Tab-separated table of C-alpha atoms in Angstrom:
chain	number	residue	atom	x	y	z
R	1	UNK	CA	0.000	0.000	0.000
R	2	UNK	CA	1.201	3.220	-0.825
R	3	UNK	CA	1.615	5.620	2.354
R	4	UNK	CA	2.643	8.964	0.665
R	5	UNK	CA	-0.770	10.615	-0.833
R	6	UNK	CA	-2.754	12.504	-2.956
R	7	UNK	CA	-3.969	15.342	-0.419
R	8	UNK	CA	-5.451	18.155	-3.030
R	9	UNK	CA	-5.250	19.260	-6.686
R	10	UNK	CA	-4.291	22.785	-7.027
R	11	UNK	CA	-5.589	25.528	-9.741
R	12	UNK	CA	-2.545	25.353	-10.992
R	13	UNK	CA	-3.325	27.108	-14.761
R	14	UNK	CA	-4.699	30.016	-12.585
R	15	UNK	CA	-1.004	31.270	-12.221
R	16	UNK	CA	1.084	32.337	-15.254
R	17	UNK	CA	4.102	30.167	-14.032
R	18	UNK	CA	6.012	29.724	-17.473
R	19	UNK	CA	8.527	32.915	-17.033
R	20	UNK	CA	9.448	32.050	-13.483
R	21	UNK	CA	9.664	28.360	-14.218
R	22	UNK	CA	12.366	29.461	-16.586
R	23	UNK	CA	14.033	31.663	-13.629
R	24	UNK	CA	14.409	28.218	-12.018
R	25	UNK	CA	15.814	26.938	-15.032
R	26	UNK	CA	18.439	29.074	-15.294
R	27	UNK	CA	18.913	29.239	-11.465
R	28	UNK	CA	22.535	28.214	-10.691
R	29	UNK	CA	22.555	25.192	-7.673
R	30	UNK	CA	24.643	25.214	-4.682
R	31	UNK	CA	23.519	22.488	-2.311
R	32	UNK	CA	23.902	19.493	-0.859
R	33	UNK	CA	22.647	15.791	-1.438
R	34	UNK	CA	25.360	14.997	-3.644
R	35	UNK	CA	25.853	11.455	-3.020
R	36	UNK	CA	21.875	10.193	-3.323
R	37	UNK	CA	21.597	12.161	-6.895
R	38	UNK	CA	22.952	11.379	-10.016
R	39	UNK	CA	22.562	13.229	-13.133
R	40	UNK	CA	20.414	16.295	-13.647
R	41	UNK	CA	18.854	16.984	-10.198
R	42	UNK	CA	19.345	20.320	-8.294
R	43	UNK	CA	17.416	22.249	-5.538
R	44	UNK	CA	16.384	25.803	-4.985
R	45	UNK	CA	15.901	27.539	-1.906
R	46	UNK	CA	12.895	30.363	-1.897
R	47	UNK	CA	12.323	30.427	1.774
R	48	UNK	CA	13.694	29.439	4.667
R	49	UNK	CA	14.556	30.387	8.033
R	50	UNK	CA	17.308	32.953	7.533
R	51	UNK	CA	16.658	34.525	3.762
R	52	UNK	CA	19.699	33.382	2.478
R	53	UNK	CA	19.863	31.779	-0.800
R	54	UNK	CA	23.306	30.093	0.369
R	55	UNK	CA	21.669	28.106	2.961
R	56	UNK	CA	20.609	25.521	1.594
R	57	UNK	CA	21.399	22.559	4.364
R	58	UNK	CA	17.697	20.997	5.334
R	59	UNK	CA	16.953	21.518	8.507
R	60	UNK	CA	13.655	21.925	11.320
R	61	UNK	CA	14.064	25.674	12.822
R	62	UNK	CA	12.187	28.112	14.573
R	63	UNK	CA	12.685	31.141	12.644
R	64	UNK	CA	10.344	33.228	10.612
R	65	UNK	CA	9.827	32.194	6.957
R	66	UNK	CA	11.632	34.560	5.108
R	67	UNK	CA	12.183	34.735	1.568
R	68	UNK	CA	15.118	34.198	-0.621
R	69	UNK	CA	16.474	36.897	-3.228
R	70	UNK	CA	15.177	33.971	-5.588
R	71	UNK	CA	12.147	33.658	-3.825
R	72	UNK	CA	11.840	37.477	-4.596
R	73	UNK	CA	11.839	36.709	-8.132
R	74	UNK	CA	9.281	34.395	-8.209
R	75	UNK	CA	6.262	35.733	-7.132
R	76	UNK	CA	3.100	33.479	-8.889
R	77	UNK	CA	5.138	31.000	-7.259
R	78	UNK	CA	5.089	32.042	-3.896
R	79	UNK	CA	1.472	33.452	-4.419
R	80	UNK	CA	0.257	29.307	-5.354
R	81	UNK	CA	1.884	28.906	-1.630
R	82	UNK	CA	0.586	31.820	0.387
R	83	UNK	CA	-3.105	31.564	-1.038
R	84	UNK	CA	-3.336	27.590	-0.645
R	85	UNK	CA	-1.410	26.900	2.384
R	86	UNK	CA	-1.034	28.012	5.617
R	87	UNK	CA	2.461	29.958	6.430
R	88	UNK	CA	2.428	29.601	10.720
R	89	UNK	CA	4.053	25.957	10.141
R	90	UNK	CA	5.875	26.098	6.799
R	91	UNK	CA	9.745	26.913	7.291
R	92	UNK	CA	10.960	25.658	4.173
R	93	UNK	CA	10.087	26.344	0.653
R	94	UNK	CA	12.069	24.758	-2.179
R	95	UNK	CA	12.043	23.600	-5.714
R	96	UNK	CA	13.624	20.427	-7.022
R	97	UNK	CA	14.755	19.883	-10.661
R	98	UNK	CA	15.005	16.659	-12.089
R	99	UNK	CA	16.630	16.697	-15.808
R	100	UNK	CA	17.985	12.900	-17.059
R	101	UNK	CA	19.027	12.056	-13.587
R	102	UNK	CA	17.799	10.062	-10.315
R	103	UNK	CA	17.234	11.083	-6.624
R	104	UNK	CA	18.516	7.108	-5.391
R	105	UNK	CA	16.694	5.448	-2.623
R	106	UNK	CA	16.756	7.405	0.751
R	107	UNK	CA	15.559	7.866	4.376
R	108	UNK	CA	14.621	11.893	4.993
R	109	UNK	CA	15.049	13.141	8.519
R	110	UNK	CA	17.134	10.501	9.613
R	111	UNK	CA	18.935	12.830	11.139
R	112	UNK	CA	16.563	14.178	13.512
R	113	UNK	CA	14.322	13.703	16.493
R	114	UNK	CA	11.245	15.025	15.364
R	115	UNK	CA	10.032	15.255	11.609
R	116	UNK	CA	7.536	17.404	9.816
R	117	UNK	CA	5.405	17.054	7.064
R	118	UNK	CA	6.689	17.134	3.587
R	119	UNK	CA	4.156	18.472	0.597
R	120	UNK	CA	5.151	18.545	-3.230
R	121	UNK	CA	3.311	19.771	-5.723
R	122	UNK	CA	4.148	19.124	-9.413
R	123	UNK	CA	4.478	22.223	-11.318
R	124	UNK	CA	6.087	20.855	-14.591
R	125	UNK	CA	6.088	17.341	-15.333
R	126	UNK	CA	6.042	14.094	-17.966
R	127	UNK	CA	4.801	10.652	-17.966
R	128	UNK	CA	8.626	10.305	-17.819
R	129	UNK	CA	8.953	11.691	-14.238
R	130	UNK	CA	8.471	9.016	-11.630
R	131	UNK	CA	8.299	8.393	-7.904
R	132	UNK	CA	8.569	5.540	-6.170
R	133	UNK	CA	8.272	4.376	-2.426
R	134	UNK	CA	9.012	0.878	-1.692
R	135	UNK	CA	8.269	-1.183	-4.482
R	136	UNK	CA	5.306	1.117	-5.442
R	137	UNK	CA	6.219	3.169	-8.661
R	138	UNK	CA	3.751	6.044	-9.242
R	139	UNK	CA	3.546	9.628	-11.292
R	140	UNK	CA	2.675	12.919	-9.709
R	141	UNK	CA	0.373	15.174	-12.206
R	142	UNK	CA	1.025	18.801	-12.695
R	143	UNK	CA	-1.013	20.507	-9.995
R	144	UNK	CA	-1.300	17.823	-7.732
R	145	UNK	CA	-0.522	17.856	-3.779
R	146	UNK	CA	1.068	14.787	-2.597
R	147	UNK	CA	2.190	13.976	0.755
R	148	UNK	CA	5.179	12.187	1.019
R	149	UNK	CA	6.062	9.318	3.686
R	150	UNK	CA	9.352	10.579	3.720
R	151	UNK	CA	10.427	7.527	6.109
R	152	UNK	CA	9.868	5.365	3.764
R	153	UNK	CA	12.717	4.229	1.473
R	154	UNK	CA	11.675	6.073	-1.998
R	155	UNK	CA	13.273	7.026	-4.640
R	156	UNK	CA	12.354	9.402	-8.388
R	157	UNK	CA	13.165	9.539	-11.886
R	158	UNK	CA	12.594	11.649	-14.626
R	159	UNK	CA	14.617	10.510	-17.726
R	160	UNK	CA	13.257	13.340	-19.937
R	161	UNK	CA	15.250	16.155	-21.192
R	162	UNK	CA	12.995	18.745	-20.313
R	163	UNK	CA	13.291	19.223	-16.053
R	164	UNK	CA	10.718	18.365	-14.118
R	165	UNK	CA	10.117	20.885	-11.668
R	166	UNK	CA	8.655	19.857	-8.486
R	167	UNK	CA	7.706	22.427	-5.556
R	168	UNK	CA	8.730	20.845	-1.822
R	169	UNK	CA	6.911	22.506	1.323
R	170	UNK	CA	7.997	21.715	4.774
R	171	UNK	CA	5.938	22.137	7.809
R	172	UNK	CA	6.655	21.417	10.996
R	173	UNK	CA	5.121	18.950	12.882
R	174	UNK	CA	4.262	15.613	11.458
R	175	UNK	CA	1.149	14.524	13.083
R	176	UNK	CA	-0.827	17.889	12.158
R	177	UNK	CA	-3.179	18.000	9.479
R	178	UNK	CA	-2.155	20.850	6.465
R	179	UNK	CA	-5.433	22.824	5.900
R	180	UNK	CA	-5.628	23.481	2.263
R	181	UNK	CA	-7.550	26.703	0.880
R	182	UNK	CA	-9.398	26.670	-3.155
R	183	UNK	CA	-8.155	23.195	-3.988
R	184	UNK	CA	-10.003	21.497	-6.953
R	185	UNK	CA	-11.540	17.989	-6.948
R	186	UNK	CA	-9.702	15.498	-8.434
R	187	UNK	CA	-10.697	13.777	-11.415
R	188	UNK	CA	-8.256	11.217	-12.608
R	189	UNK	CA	-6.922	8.049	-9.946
R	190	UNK	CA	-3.994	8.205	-9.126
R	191	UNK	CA	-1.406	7.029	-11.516
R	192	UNK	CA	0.491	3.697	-10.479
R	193	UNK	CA	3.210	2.407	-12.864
R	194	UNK	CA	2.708	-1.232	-13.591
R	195	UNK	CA	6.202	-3.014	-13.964
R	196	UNK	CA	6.942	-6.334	-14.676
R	197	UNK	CA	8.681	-8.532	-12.611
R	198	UNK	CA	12.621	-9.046	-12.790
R	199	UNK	CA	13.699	-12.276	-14.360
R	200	UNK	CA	17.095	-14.337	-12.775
R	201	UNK	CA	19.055	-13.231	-15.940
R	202	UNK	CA	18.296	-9.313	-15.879
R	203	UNK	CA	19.244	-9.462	-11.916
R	204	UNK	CA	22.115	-11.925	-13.137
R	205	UNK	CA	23.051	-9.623	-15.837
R	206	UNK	CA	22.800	-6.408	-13.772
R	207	UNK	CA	24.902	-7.711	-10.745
R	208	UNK	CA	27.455	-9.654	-12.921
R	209	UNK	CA	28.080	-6.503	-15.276
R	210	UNK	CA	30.066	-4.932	-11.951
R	211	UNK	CA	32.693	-7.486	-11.765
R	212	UNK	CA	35.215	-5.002	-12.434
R	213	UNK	CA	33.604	-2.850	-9.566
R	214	UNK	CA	36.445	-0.602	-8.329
R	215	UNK	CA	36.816	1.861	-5.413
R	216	UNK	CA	37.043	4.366	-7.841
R	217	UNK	CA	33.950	3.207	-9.300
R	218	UNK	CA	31.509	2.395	-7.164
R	219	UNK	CA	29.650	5.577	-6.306
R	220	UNK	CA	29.121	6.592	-10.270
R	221	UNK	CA	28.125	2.514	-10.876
R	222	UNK	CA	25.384	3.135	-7.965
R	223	UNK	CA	23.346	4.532	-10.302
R	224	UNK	CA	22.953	1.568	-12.345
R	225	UNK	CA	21.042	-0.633	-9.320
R	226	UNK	CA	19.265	2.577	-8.186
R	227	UNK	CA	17.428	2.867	-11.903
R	228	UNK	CA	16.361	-0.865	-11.908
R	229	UNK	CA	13.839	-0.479	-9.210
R	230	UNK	CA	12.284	2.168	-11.989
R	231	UNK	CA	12.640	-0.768	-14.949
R	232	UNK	CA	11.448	-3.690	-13.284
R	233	UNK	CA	9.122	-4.523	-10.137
R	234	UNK	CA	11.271	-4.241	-7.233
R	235	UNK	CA	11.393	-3.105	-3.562
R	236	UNK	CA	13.720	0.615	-3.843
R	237	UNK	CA	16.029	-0.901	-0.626
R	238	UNK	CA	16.611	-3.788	-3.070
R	239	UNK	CA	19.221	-1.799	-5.066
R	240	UNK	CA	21.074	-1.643	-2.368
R	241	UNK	CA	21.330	-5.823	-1.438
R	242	UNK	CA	22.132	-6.086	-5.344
R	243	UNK	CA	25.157	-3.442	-4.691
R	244	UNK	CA	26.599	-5.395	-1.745
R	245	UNK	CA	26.302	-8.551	-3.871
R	246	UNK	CA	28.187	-7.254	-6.939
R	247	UNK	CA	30.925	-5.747	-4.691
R	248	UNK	CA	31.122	-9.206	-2.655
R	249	UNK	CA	31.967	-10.811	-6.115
R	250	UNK	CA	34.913	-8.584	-6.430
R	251	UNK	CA	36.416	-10.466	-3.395
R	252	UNK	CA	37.381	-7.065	-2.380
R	253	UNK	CA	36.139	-6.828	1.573
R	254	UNK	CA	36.924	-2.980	1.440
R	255	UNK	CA	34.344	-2.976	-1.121
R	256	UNK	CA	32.192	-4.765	0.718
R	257	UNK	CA	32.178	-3.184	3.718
R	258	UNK	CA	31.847	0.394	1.761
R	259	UNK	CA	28.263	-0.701	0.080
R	260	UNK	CA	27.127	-1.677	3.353
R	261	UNK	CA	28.120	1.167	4.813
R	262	UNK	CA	25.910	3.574	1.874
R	263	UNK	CA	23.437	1.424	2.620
R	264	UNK	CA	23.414	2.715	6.153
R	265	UNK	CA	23.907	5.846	5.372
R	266	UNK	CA	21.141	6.223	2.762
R	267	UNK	CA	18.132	4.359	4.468
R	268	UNK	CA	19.165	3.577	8.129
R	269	UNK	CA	20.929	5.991	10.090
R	270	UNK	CA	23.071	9.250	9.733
R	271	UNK	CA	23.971	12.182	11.444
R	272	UNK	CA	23.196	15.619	11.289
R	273	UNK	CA	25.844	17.144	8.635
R	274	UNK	CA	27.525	13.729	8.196
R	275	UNK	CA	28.569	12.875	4.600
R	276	UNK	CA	29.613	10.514	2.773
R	277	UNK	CA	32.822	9.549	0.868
R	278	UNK	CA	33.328	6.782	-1.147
């Protein structure tokens, strides 16, 4: 069963989004999340707790929302959030890109005690853009709200060349309801991506085809085992039991104990500011 949902469908063609869409386009990124992304994938900061466009680092706080000098420039944008949510709770307001490139399977807020609520709302979109949570593979429509079970392991995809550009809201507070204000019904189900099951050879084929896994290696080959789950019908952790098994057939234990230890780091446990080297 699929725990992230479908909360709302927003007006979205009420706000004249193209221009600033193309702000965020053209929007140079300076963040962090290096080592779960691969390819075209970026975030942009419009409001956080101190205004600065530099601080990007994801964090709960207590500070006013206060916007961004891109936030500034994107005003429909910030006018879709201010008219349909409420502000009291919100201390984060984002935008992620995803252009030919993969957010691999993660854990949020494993780094803290308390989480909040996480919102995104589609704002530009294919069929080619996918999320996934567990072995659930589903598409988020332009305009819709979804709440995302953020403890889950999940995972997206978008292998289109045109970015899809995905607002993120974070509240605080996990267990309170987000009151939503001129939402739209809903008219289509939601879209879940049938895959077919993966046969011995393809896993065979995919594992095997690391045999000359190296140290040097490993952390651009990730990617490989972290599309599969998008491909073929598979639980998103599972990319990570095929990684330790290709590296355990280099005989290298270094190896070994390195996928293990992303493994850990992407869906298990983690500090606050920790990273990762391979």
């Amino acid at each position: 069963m699929l725990k992230s949902q479908r909360l709302a469908v927003l007006p979205i063609d009420s706000y004249d989004l193209d221009a600033e869409l193309a702000v965020v386009d053209r929007h140079e990124y300076g963040g962090e999340w290096g080592v779960f992304t691969f390819g075209g994938w970026s975030a942009h900061v419009l409001a956080n707790g101190s205004g600065a466009e530099s601080d990007t680092a994801f964090r709960p706080h207590g500070d006013r929302l206060t916007l961004t000098e891109l936030g500034r420039q994107l005003p429909n944008i910030m006018s879709l959030v201010t008219e349909h949510f409420p502000v009291d709770r919100l201390q984060w307001v984002r935008v992620f890109s995803i252009r030919d490139g993969i957010i691999a399977t993660h854990v949020d807020f494993l780094e803290f005690d308390e989480r909040g609520t996480r919102l995104q709302i589609s704002l530009r979109t294919t069929e080619e853009s996918l999320h996934s949570e567990n072995d659930i593979v589903y598409h988020i429509r332009r305009g819709e709200v979804w709440k995302i079970h953020s403890t889950e392991p999940h995972a997206a995809r978008s292998t289109a060349d045109t970015a899809r550009l995905s607002l993120c809201l974070d509240f605080a507070d996990a267990e309170e309801p987000i009151a939503f204000r001129g939402e739209i019904p809903a008219t289509e189900p939601i879209r879940i991506v049938e895959l077919p099951e993966p046969t011995e050879a393809e896993l065979e084929k995919l594992i095997d085809a690391d045999r000359n896994l190296t140290p040097a290696t490993m952390g651009s080959d990730f990617r490989r085992f972290a599309e599969f789950h998008f491909e073929r019908h598979a639980h998103a952790a599972a990319a990570f039991d095929w990684f330790i098994e290709a590296a355990r057939r280099t005989g290298d234990a270094g190896m070994v104990a390195k996928a293990e230890a992303f493994r850990t780091y992407c869906i298990e446990k983690r500090s606050y500011g920790e990273a990762f080297h391979w």
